[in-house]
PDB file of C-alpha atoms in Angstrom:
ATOM      1  CA  MET A   1     113.374  -2.536 -14.807  1.00 96.00           C
ATOM      2  CA  LYS A   2     117.157  -2.040 -14.281  1.00 97.00           C
ATOM      3  CA  PHE A   3     119.803  -4.311 -13.197  1.00 98.00           C
ATOM      4  CA  LEU A   4     122.710  -3.199 -10.635  1.00 97.00           C
ATOM      5  CA  ARG A   5     125.638  -4.742  -9.539  1.00 97.00           C
ATOM      6  CA  MET A   6     127.922  -4.008  -6.707  1.00 96.00           C
ATOM      7  CA  ARG A   7     131.941  -3.574  -7.838  1.00 94.00           C
ATOM      8  CA  PRO A   8     134.617  -2.982  -5.294  1.00 94.00           C
ATOM      9  CA  GLY A   9     135.931   0.607  -5.931  1.00 91.00           C
ATOM     10  CA  TYR A  10     132.493   1.667  -7.938  1.00 89.00           C
ATOM     11  CA  GLY A  11     129.579   1.074  -5.814  1.00 91.00           C
ATOM     12  CA  GLU A  12     126.465  -0.076  -8.307  1.00 92.00           C
ATOM     13  CA  GLN A  13     127.295  -0.110 -11.739  1.00 94.00           C
ATOM     14  CA  LEU A  14     124.041  -0.210 -14.071  1.00 96.00           C
ATOM     15  CA  ILE A  15     124.414  -3.238 -16.173  1.00 96.00           C
ATOM     16  CA  ALA A  16     121.161  -3.678 -18.255  1.00 96.00           C
ATOM     17  CA  GLU A  17     117.921  -1.794 -18.429  1.00 97.00           C
ATOM     18  CA  GLY A  18     114.756  -2.481 -20.390  1.00 96.00           C
ATOM     19  CA  ASP A  19     110.901  -2.772 -20.580  1.00 96.00           C
ATOM     20  CA  VAL A  20     109.935  -6.323 -19.288  1.00 95.00           C
ATOM     21  CA  ASP A  21     106.676  -5.678 -21.770  1.00 95.00           C
ATOM     22  CA  LEU A  22     108.643  -5.740 -24.510  1.00 96.00           C
ATOM     23  CA  ALA A  23     109.672  -9.081 -25.963  1.00 96.00           C
ATOM     24  CA  GLU A  24     113.141  -7.940 -27.142  1.00 96.00           C
ATOM     25  CA  ASP A  25     113.995  -6.126 -23.589  1.00 96.00           C
ATOM     26  CA  GLU A  26     112.853  -8.946 -21.448  1.00 96.00           C
ATOM     27  CA  GLU A  27     115.125 -11.620 -23.791  1.00 96.00           C
ATOM     28  CA  ARG A  28     117.955  -9.331 -23.213  1.00 97.00           C
ATOM     29  CA  LEU A  29     117.073  -9.126 -19.425  1.00 97.00           C
ATOM     30  CA  VAL A  30     116.902 -12.601 -18.905  1.00 97.00           C
ATOM     31  CA  ALA A  31     120.535 -13.439 -20.799  1.00 97.00           C
ATOM     32  CA  GLU A  32     122.011 -10.909 -18.448  1.00 97.00           C
ATOM     33  CA  PHE A  33     120.330 -12.228 -15.519  1.00 97.00           C
ATOM     34  CA  ARG A  34     121.387 -15.847 -16.406  1.00 97.00           C
ATOM     35  CA  ARG A  35     124.885 -14.231 -17.275  1.00 96.00           C
ATOM     36  CA  GLN A  36     125.540 -12.361 -13.797  1.00 97.00           C
ATOM     37  CA  LEU A  37     124.501 -15.969 -11.954  1.00 96.00           C
ATOM     38  CA  GLU A  38     126.665 -17.905 -13.875  1.00 95.00           C
ATOM     39  CA  GLN A  39     129.588 -15.329 -13.058  1.00 94.00           C
ATOM     40  CA  GLY A  40     128.763 -16.317  -9.166  1.00 93.00           C
ATOM     41  CA  MET A  41     126.433 -13.122  -8.357  1.00 96.00           C
ATOM     42  CA  TRP A  42     123.369 -13.474  -6.190  1.00 97.00           C
ATOM     43  CA  ALA A  43     120.480 -11.226  -6.827  1.00 98.00           C
ATOM     44  CA  ALA A  44     118.437  -9.746  -4.781  1.00 98.00           C
ATOM     45  CA  ILE A  45     114.973  -7.473  -4.907  1.00 97.00           C
ATOM     46  CA  PRO A  46     114.511  -4.503  -2.426  1.00 96.00           C
ATOM     47  CA  VAL A  47     110.624  -4.855  -1.894  1.00 95.00           C
ATOM     48  CA  LYS A  48     107.921  -3.448   0.501  1.00 93.00           C
ATOM     49  CA  ASN A  49     105.768  -5.977   2.608  1.00 91.00           C
ATOM     50  CA  GLU A  50     101.974  -5.098   3.487  1.00 90.00           C
ATOM     51  CA  SER A  51     103.003  -2.822   6.121  1.00 92.00           C
ATOM     52  CA  GLY A  52     105.080  -0.816   4.657  1.00 92.00           C
ATOM     53  CA  ARG A  53     108.506  -2.001   5.902  1.00 94.00           C
ATOM     54  CA  ARG A  54     111.077  -2.249   3.911  1.00 96.00           C
ATOM     55  CA  GLU A  55     112.589  -6.126   3.022  1.00 95.00           C
ATOM     56  CA  ALA A  56     114.449  -7.788   0.652  1.00 96.00           C
ATOM     57  CA  GLU A  57     114.006 -10.900  -1.318  1.00 96.00           C
ATOM     58  CA  MET A  58     116.667 -13.079  -2.991  1.00 96.00           C
ATOM     59  CA  VAL A  59     115.740 -14.414  -6.370  1.00 97.00           C
ATOM     60  CA  ARG A  60     117.218 -17.387  -8.118  1.00 96.00           C
ATOM     61  CA  ALA A  61     115.496 -17.261 -11.426  1.00 96.00           C
ATOM     62  CA  PHE A  62     114.362 -14.342 -13.727  1.00 96.00           C
ATOM     63  CA  GLU A  63     111.005 -15.867 -13.607  1.00 96.00           C
ATOM     64  CA  ASP A  64     110.933 -15.408  -9.743  1.00 95.00           C
ATOM     65  CA  ILE A  65     111.077 -11.379 -10.100  1.00 96.00           C
ATOM     66  CA  PRO A  66     107.662  -9.724  -9.993  1.00 95.00           C
ATOM     67  CA  ARG A  67     107.351  -7.683 -13.175  1.00 94.00           C
ATOM     68  CA  THR A  68     106.630  -4.543 -11.376  1.00 94.00           C
ATOM     69  CA  THR A  69     110.097  -4.759  -9.759  1.00 96.00           C
ATOM     70  CA  ASP A  70     112.011  -1.467 -10.635  1.00 95.00           C
ATOM     71  CA  ARG A  71     115.812  -2.549  -9.720  1.00 96.00           C
ATOM     72  CA  VAL A  72     117.400  -6.068  -9.435  1.00 98.00           C
ATOM     73  CA  ILE A  73     120.862  -5.793  -7.435  1.00 98.00           C
ATOM     74  CA  PHE A  74     123.348  -8.202  -7.980  1.00 98.00           C
ATOM     75  CA  PHE A  75     126.305  -8.832  -5.727  1.00 97.00           C
ATOM     76  CA  PRO A  76     128.984 -11.252  -5.353  1.00 96.00           C
ATOM     77  CA  ARG A  77     127.727 -14.586  -3.642  1.00 96.00           C
ATOM     78  CA  ALA A  78     128.628 -14.900   0.321  1.00 96.00           C
ATOM     79  CA  ALA A  79     131.611 -17.142   1.274  1.00 93.00           C
ATOM     80  CA  GLY A  80     133.064 -18.141   4.567  1.00 89.00           C
ATOM     81  CA  GLY A  81     135.288 -15.539   5.835  1.00 76.00           C
ATOM     82  CA  ALA A  82     138.709 -15.653   8.140  1.00 69.00           C
ATOM     83  CA  ARG A  83     138.845 -18.920   9.519  1.00 60.00           C
TER      84      ARG A  83
ATOM     85  CA  MET B   1     196.501  23.601  -4.266  1.00 72.00           C
ATOM     86  CA  ILE B   2     193.763  24.095  -7.063  1.00 76.00           C
ATOM     87  CA  PHE B   3     195.050  20.909  -8.761  1.00 75.00           C
ATOM     88  CA  ALA B   4     195.019  18.855  -5.312  1.00 81.00           C
ATOM     89  CA  LEU B   5     191.453  20.168  -4.420  1.00 81.00           C
ATOM     90  CA  ALA B   6     189.904  18.709  -8.403  1.00 82.00           C
ATOM     91  CA  VAL B   7     192.013  15.595  -7.853  1.00 80.00           C
ATOM     92  CA  THR B   8     190.413  15.013  -4.626  1.00 83.00           C
ATOM     93  CA  ALA B   9     186.981  16.078  -5.671  1.00 82.00           C
ATOM     94  CA  ILE B  10     187.071  13.630  -8.469  1.00 84.00           C
ATOM     95  CA  VAL B  11     188.275  10.840  -6.510  1.00 80.00           C
ATOM     96  CA  VAL B  12     185.108  11.847  -3.731  1.00 79.00           C
ATOM     97  CA  LEU B  13     182.624  11.915  -7.042  1.00 82.00           C
ATOM     98  CA  ALA B  14     184.481   8.564  -8.426  1.00 81.00           C
ATOM     99  CA  LEU B  15     183.753   6.834  -4.769  1.00 79.00           C
ATOM    100  CA  LEU B  16     180.188   7.941  -4.392  1.00 79.00           C
ATOM    101  CA  TRP B  17     179.632   6.883  -7.861  1.00 81.00           C
ATOM    102  CA  GLU B  18     180.723   3.261  -6.503  1.00 81.00           C
ATOM    103  CA  VAL B  19     178.723   3.342  -3.807  1.00 76.00           C
ATOM    104  CA  LEU B  20     175.921   4.881  -5.208  1.00 79.00           C
ATOM    105  CA  ARG B  21     175.588   2.859  -8.950  1.00 78.00           C
ATOM    106  CA  PRO B  22     173.755  -0.319  -8.073  1.00 72.00           C
ATOM    107  CA  ALA B  23     171.027   1.801  -5.827  1.00 75.00           C
ATOM    108  CA  ILE B  24     170.434   3.957  -8.698  1.00 78.00           C
ATOM    109  CA  GLY B  25     170.669   0.643 -11.037  1.00 72.00           C
ATOM    110  CA  ARG B  26     167.815  -0.714  -9.027  1.00 71.00           C
ATOM    111  CA  ARG B  27     165.722   2.530  -9.313  1.00 76.00           C
ATOM    112  CA  ILE B  28     166.277   2.545 -12.965  1.00 75.00           C
ATOM    113  CA  ASP B  29     165.412  -1.002 -13.496  1.00 70.00           C
ATOM    114  CA  ILE B  30     162.078  -0.483 -11.443  1.00 67.00           C
ATOM    115  CA  LEU B  31     161.176   2.573 -13.522  1.00 72.00           C
ATOM    116  CA  ARG B  32     161.602   0.980 -16.883  1.00 72.00           C
ATOM    117  CA  ALA B  33     159.789  -2.341 -15.788  1.00 62.00           C
ATOM    118  CA  ASN B  34     156.524  -0.059 -14.499  1.00 62.00           C
ATOM    119  CA  ARG B  35     156.931   1.791 -17.826  1.00 68.00           C
ATOM    120  CA  ALA B  36     156.643  -1.664 -19.926  1.00 59.00           C
ATOM    121  CA  ARG B  37     153.987  -3.029 -17.838  1.00 55.00           C
ATOM    122  CA  ARG B  38     152.064   0.210 -18.396  1.00 57.00           C
ATOM    123  CA  ALA B  39     152.598  -0.124 -21.938  1.00 54.00           C
ATOM    124  CA  ASP B  40     151.239  -3.422 -21.996  1.00 50.00           C
ATOM    125  CA  GLY B  41     148.237  -2.505 -20.119  1.00 46.00           C
ATOM    126  CA  GLU B  42     149.126  -4.553 -17.349  1.00 48.00           C
ATOM    127  CA  GLY B  43     149.508  -4.015 -13.652  1.00 48.00           C
ATOM    128  CA  LEU B  44     146.966  -3.003 -10.983  1.00 52.00           C
ATOM    129  CA  PRO B  45     145.868   0.637 -11.277  1.00 56.00           C
ATOM    130  CA  GLY B  46     147.579   2.656  -8.337  1.00 63.00           C
ATOM    131  CA  TYR B  47     145.197   3.109  -4.965  1.00 68.00           C
ATOM    132  CA  ASP B  48     143.060   6.446  -5.509  1.00 80.00           C
ATOM    133  CA  PRO B  49     141.038   7.588  -2.442  1.00 83.00           C
ATOM    134  CA  GLY B  50     138.768   9.568  -4.626  1.00 89.00           C
ATOM    135  CA  ARG B  51     137.770   7.082  -6.399  1.00 90.00           C
ATOM    136  CA  GLU B  52     137.210   5.054  -3.228  1.00 91.00           C
ATOM    137  CA  ARG B  53     135.344   7.937  -1.934  1.00 93.00           C
ATOM    138  CA  ARG B  54     133.115   8.379  -4.477  1.00 95.00           C
ATOM    139  CA  ALA B  55     132.241   4.222  -4.516  1.00 95.00           C
ATOM    140  CA  GLU B  56     131.499   4.475  -1.014  1.00 96.00           C
ATOM    141  CA  GLN B  57     129.139   7.135  -1.701  1.00 96.00           C
ATOM    142  CA  ARG B  58     127.070   5.765  -4.152  1.00 96.00           C
ATOM    143  CA  ALA B  59     127.001   2.674  -1.931  1.00 97.00           C
ATOM    144  CA  ARG B  60     125.679   4.822   1.078  1.00 97.00           C
ATOM    145  CA  GLU B  61     123.099   6.069  -1.095  1.00 97.00           C
ATOM    146  CA  LEU B  62     121.958   2.544  -2.329  1.00 97.00           C
ATOM    147  CA  LEU B  63     122.011   1.418   0.790  1.00 98.00           C
ATOM    148  CA  LYS B  64     119.759   4.206   2.440  1.00 97.00           C
ATOM    149  CA  SER B  65     117.183   3.517  -0.774  1.00 97.00           C
ATOM    150  CA  CYS B  66     117.250   0.091   0.275  1.00 97.00           C
ATOM    151  CA  VAL B  67     116.850  -0.087   3.881  1.00 97.00           C
ATOM    152  CA  ASN B  68     114.034   1.293   6.463  1.00 97.00           C
ATOM    153  CA  ASP B  69     114.677   4.519   7.977  1.00 96.00           C
ATOM    154  CA  GLU B  70     115.588   3.353  11.191  1.00 95.00           C
ATOM    155  CA  GLU B  71     117.917   1.485  10.140  1.00 97.00           C
ATOM    156  CA  TRP B  72     119.711   4.003   7.635  1.00 97.00           C
ATOM    157  CA  GLU B  73     119.554   6.242  10.569  1.00 97.00           C
ATOM    158  CA  MET B  74     121.491   3.456  13.200  1.00 97.00           C
ATOM    159  CA  TYR B  75     124.108   2.913  10.521  1.00 98.00           C
ATOM    160  CA  ARG B  76     124.776   6.425  10.127  1.00 97.00           C
ATOM    161  CA  ASP B  77     124.763   7.199  13.466  1.00 97.00           C
ATOM    162  CA  LEU B  78     126.354   3.978  15.199  1.00 98.00           C
ATOM    163  CA  GLY B  79     128.235   2.333  12.256  1.00 97.00           C
ATOM    164  CA  PHE B  80     126.270  -0.797  12.411  1.00 98.00           C
ATOM    165  CA  ILE B  81     122.704  -2.118  11.704  1.00 98.00           C
ATOM    166  CA  ARG B  82     120.201  -4.504  13.538  1.00 97.00           C
ATOM    167  CA  VAL B  83     118.808  -6.639  11.687  1.00 96.00           C
ATOM    168  CA  TRP B  84     116.207  -9.034  13.505  1.00 94.00           C
ATOM    169  CA  GLY B  85     116.897 -13.099  12.845  1.00 91.00           C
ATOM    170  CA  GLY B  86     113.700 -15.464  11.651  1.00 84.00           C
ATOM    171  CA  GLU B  87     112.186 -12.701   9.475  1.00 71.00           C
ATOM    172  CA  SER B  88     113.387 -14.599   5.879  1.00 63.00           C
ATOM    173  CA  GLY B  89     110.177 -16.740   5.817  1.00 59.00           C
ATOM    174  CA  ASP B  90     112.056 -19.748   6.582  1.00 58.00           C
ATOM    175  CA  ALA B  91     109.327 -22.435   7.879  1.00 46.00           C
ATOM    176  CA  GLU B  92     111.773 -22.786  10.587  1.00 56.00           C
ATOM    177  CA  ALA B  93     114.107 -19.840  11.760  1.00 59.00           C
ATOM    178  CA  VAL B  94     117.840 -20.528  11.836  1.00 65.00           C
ATOM    179  CA  LEU B  95     118.430 -20.048  15.965  1.00 66.00           C
ATOM    180  CA  SER B  96     115.067 -20.356  17.327  1.00 62.00           C
ATOM    181  CA  ARG B  97     114.871 -23.852  17.484  1.00 60.00           C
ATOM    182  CA  ASP B  98     117.917 -23.741  20.012  1.00 65.00           C
ATOM    183  CA  LEU B  99     116.502 -20.377  21.588  1.00 66.00           C
ATOM    184  CA  ARG B 100     113.606 -21.964  22.193  1.00 68.00           C
ATOM    185  CA  GLY B 101     111.497 -19.366  20.238  1.00 72.00           C
ATOM    186  CA  ALA B 102     113.245 -16.300  21.929  1.00 79.00           C
ATOM    187  CA  PRO B 103     113.724 -13.100  19.717  1.00 89.00           C
ATOM    188  CA  TYR B 104     117.002 -12.710  18.002  1.00 94.00           C
ATOM    189  CA  ALA B 105     118.955 -10.303  16.374  1.00 96.00           C
ATOM    190  CA  TYR B 106     122.098  -9.793  14.032  1.00 97.00           C
ATOM    191  CA  LEU B 107     124.364  -7.058  14.402  1.00 98.00           C
ATOM    192  CA  VAL B 108     126.020  -5.886  11.016  1.00 98.00           C
ATOM    193  CA  TYR B 109     129.041  -4.218  10.554  1.00 98.00           C
ATOM    194  CA  PRO B 110     130.704  -3.317   7.367  1.00 97.00           C
ATOM    195  CA  HIS B 111     133.765  -5.941   6.252  1.00 96.00           C
ATOM    196  CA  ARG B 112     133.526  -7.367   9.902  1.00 96.00           C
ATOM    197  CA  PRO B 113     131.704 -10.539  10.804  1.00 97.00           C
ATOM    198  CA  ILE B 114     127.804 -10.587  11.884  1.00 97.00           C
ATOM    199  CA  VAL B 115     126.959 -11.115  15.332  1.00 97.00           C
ATOM    200  CA  ALA B 116     123.773 -12.973  16.638  1.00 96.00           C
ATOM    201  CA  TYR B 117     122.623 -11.837  19.945  1.00 96.00           C
ATOM    202  CA  LEU B 118     119.962 -11.842  22.354  1.00 95.00           C
ATOM    203  CA  PRO B 119     118.239  -8.579  22.408  1.00 94.00           C
ATOM    204  CA  GLN B 120     116.132  -9.208  25.462  1.00 92.00           C
ATOM    205  CA  THR B 121     119.640 -10.011  27.708  1.00 93.00           C
ATOM    206  CA  GLY B 122     122.573  -8.823  25.863  1.00 94.00           C
ATOM    207  CA  ARG B 123     123.855 -12.475  25.784  1.00 95.00           C
ATOM    208  CA  LEU B 124     126.381 -12.633  22.668  1.00 96.00           C
ATOM    209  CA  LEU B 125     125.597 -15.810  20.667  1.00 95.00           C
ATOM    210  CA  ASN B 126     127.515 -16.614  17.752  1.00 95.00           C
ATOM    211  CA  GLU B 127     130.140 -14.525  15.312  1.00 96.00           C
ATOM    212  CA  TYR B 128     129.479 -15.650  11.495  1.00 97.00           C
ATOM    213  CA  CYS B 129     132.264 -14.745   9.296  1.00 96.00           C
ATOM    214  CA  VAL B 130     131.376 -13.990   5.686  1.00 96.00           C
ATOM    215  CA  GLU B 131     132.804 -11.992   2.758  1.00 95.00           C
ATOM    216  CA  PHE B 132     131.349 -11.202  -0.442  1.00 96.00           C
ATOM    217  CA  PRO B 133     134.519 -11.038  -2.810  1.00 94.00           C
ATOM    218  CA  ASP B 134     134.355 -10.040  -6.408  1.00 92.00           C
ATOM    219  CA  GLU B 135     137.283 -12.325  -7.923  1.00 87.00           C
ATOM    220  CA  THR B 136     136.793  -9.921 -11.005  1.00 84.00           C
ATOM    221  CA  ARG B 137     138.774  -7.214  -8.816  1.00 83.00           C
ATOM    222  CA  PRO B 138     137.755  -4.239 -11.292  1.00 81.00           C
ATOM    223  CA  TYR B 139     140.431  -1.946  -9.396  1.00 76.00           C
ATOM    224  CA  GLY B 140     142.807  -4.408  -8.044  1.00 78.00           C
ATOM    225  CA  SER B 141     140.285  -5.253  -4.861  1.00 84.00           C
ATOM    226  CA  SER B 142     137.790  -8.099  -4.513  1.00 88.00           C
ATOM    227  CA  ARG B 143     136.622  -5.632  -1.301  1.00 92.00           C
ATOM    228  CA  LEU B 144     132.910  -3.851  -1.924  1.00 95.00           C
ATOM    229  CA  PRO B 145     132.652  -0.704  -0.623  1.00 96.00           C
ATOM    230  CA  ASP B 146     131.471  -0.560   3.484  1.00 97.00           C
ATOM    231  CA  SER B 147     128.172   0.346   2.549  1.00 97.00           C
ATOM    232  CA  ASP B 148     127.657  -2.574  -0.311  1.00 97.00           C
ATOM    233  CA  ASP B 149     128.959  -5.119   2.055  1.00 97.00           C
ATOM    234  CA  VAL B 150     126.292  -3.792   5.016  1.00 98.00           C
ATOM    235  CA  LEU B 151     123.687  -4.007   2.010  1.00 98.00           C
ATOM    236  CA  ALA B 152     124.537  -7.203   0.504  1.00 98.00           C
ATOM    237  CA  LYS B 153     124.372  -8.583   4.416  1.00 98.00           C
ATOM    238  CA  TRP B 154     121.051  -7.183   5.102  1.00 98.00           C
ATOM    239  CA  MET B 155     119.447  -8.114   1.849  1.00 97.00           C
ATOM    240  CA  ALA B 156     120.836 -11.791   2.308  1.00 97.00           C
ATOM    241  CA  LEU B 157     119.557 -11.841   6.151  1.00 96.00           C
ATOM    242  CA  LYS B 158     116.210 -10.344   4.979  1.00 95.00           C
ATOM    243  CA  GLY B 159     115.915 -12.431   1.540  1.00 95.00           C
ATOM    244  CA  ASP B 160     117.700 -15.959   2.798  1.00 94.00           C
ATOM    245  CA  GLU B 161     118.776 -16.050   6.488  1.00 94.00           C
ATOM    246  CA  ARG B 162     119.447 -19.711   6.315  1.00 93.00           C
ATOM    247  CA  ARG B 163     121.302 -19.580   3.252  1.00 94.00           C
ATOM    248  CA  LEU B 164     123.531 -16.763   4.410  1.00 95.00           C
ATOM    249  CA  ILE B 165     124.220 -18.164   7.662  1.00 94.00           C
ATOM    250  CA  SER B 166     124.981 -21.691   6.020  1.00 94.00           C
ATOM    251  CA  GLU B 167     127.717 -19.945   4.100  1.00 94.00           C
ATOM    252  CA  ALA B 168     129.335 -18.072   6.766  1.00 95.00           C
ATOM    253  CA  ASN B 169     132.467 -19.741   9.174  1.00 94.00           C
ATOM    254  CA  MET B 170     130.785 -19.691  12.615  1.00 94.00           C
ATOM    255  CA  HIS B 171     132.700 -18.986  15.592  1.00 94.00           C
ATOM    256  CA  LEU B 172     132.328 -18.523  19.510  1.00 95.00           C
ATOM    257  CA  PRO B 173     132.053 -14.596  19.963  1.00 93.00           C
ATOM    258  CA  GLY B 174     135.419 -12.912  20.765  1.00 93.00           C
ATOM    259  CA  ARG B 175     136.940 -14.419  17.705  1.00 92.00           C
ATOM    260  CA  GLN B 176     136.994 -11.105  15.718  1.00 93.00           C
ATOM    261  CA  ILE B 177     135.214  -8.661  17.471  1.00 95.00           C
ATOM    262  CA  ASP B 178     135.801  -7.734  21.105  1.00 96.00           C
ATOM    263  CA  PRO B 179     132.952  -8.752  22.713  1.00 97.00           C
ATOM    264  CA  LYS B 180     133.684  -5.807  25.509  1.00 97.00           C
ATOM    265  CA  MET B 181     132.792  -3.374  22.107  1.00 97.00           C
ATOM    266  CA  LEU B 182     129.689  -5.267  21.347  1.00 97.00           C
ATOM    267  CA  GLN B 183     128.117  -4.863  24.680  1.00 97.00           C
ATOM    268  CA  ARG B 184     129.341  -1.196  24.383  1.00 97.00           C
ATOM    269  CA  ASP B 185     127.475  -1.415  20.822  1.00 97.00           C
ATOM    270  CA  ILE B 186     124.129  -3.058  22.043  1.00 97.00           C
ATOM    271  CA  TRP B 187     124.451  -0.395  25.213  1.00 97.00           C
ATOM    272  CA  ARG B 188     124.790   2.291  22.463  1.00 97.00           C
ATOM    273  CA  LEU B 189     121.778   0.778  20.281  1.00 97.00           C
ATOM    274  CA  GLY B 190     119.433   0.989  23.653  1.00 96.00           C
ATOM    275  CA  ARG B 191     120.299   4.330  24.229  1.00 97.00           C
ATOM    276  CA  TRP B 192     119.889   5.578  20.834  1.00 97.00           C
ATOM    277  CA  GLU B 193     116.544   3.572  20.132  1.00 96.00           C
ATOM    278  CA  ARG B 194     115.220   5.106  23.301  1.00 96.00           C
ATOM    279  CA  GLU B 195     116.316   9.091  22.100  1.00 95.00           C
ATOM    280  CA  ARG B 196     114.884   8.222  18.985  1.00 94.00           C
ATOM    281  CA  LEU B 197     111.421   7.163  20.598  1.00 93.00           C
ATOM    282  CA  GLU B 198     111.580  10.161  22.987  1.00 93.00           C
ATOM    283  CA  ARG B 199     112.234  12.795  19.911  1.00 91.00           C
ATOM    284  CA  ALA B 200     109.412  11.083  17.731  1.00 89.00           C
ATOM    285  CA  ALA B 201     106.865  11.621  21.177  1.00 90.00           C
ATOM    286  CA  ARG B 202     107.988  15.140  21.287  1.00 89.00           C
ATOM    287  CA  ARG B 203     107.304  15.926  17.703  1.00 86.00           C
ATOM    288  CA  HIS B 204     103.955  13.766  18.117  1.00 80.00           C
ATOM    289  CA  VAL B 205     103.089  16.140  21.188  1.00 81.00           C
ATOM    290  CA  VAL B 206     104.163  19.558  19.390  1.00 75.00           C
ATOM    291  CA  GLY B 207     102.798  18.222  16.268  1.00 65.00           C
ATOM    292  CA  PRO B 208      99.166  18.940  16.616  1.00 58.00           C
ATOM    293  CA  ALA B 209      99.835  23.013  17.561  1.00 50.00           C
ATOM    294  CA  ASP B 210     102.009  23.528  14.393  1.00 49.00           C
TER     295      ASP B 210
END
């Protein structure tokens, strides 16, 4: 599983990678996931529905990520724009 | 004669020095300050158009790998993506109650408000002004590359439409985007979809003969 983070001036950055079936890796990924959310990031996973259409799901906890997911994308949380 | 010319030249140089000295002094002060900031590791790195282009290129690849083929082609050809509303699995779609079930969609532009509209009639509904500012400002800017901004909006609308819309500032159409431009984009989208369907139909007809 890869954690990618969108960054200004950079595009996406690989911030963590690991095998969720290995306890040590999973622990590291959980810690990184929490750290990103604490920094105000939102997390989304690209998915495919039954008809093969690409969709996205927002995840708020590491436990919500299906174990087969290959990438989680973090991006800054939304804020209201120009008033 | 030579003596007089030399004296005149000295006087002219002295006057020039007096006139230019403040400007030169200021310039030297700025250069010293910049050098000191660089030595301290402070200050913003200069704008690097190459870095911004590489960032956008990476963002485009990520967008392409996440959205559906027709959405990617729509963005590539038209500069925006249409996302259907009410698809994020909410028990009650964000706008459906007001629209009595009529299908609605959003036009998603990079770094511009999301625009809700009715595809059946082309009627514009609302502008939703929303940003994804990265306050860590890794290169002095909090602004994501264009395609990352589009992907963030796409994922948030697909994944949790209600949450995204509730974070946005809602305005009537025309606040930031010219309604004429929006109507033109809706028309362009319709034409683009017809042409795409025609191409697909031609391929379907030609296909079996290959």
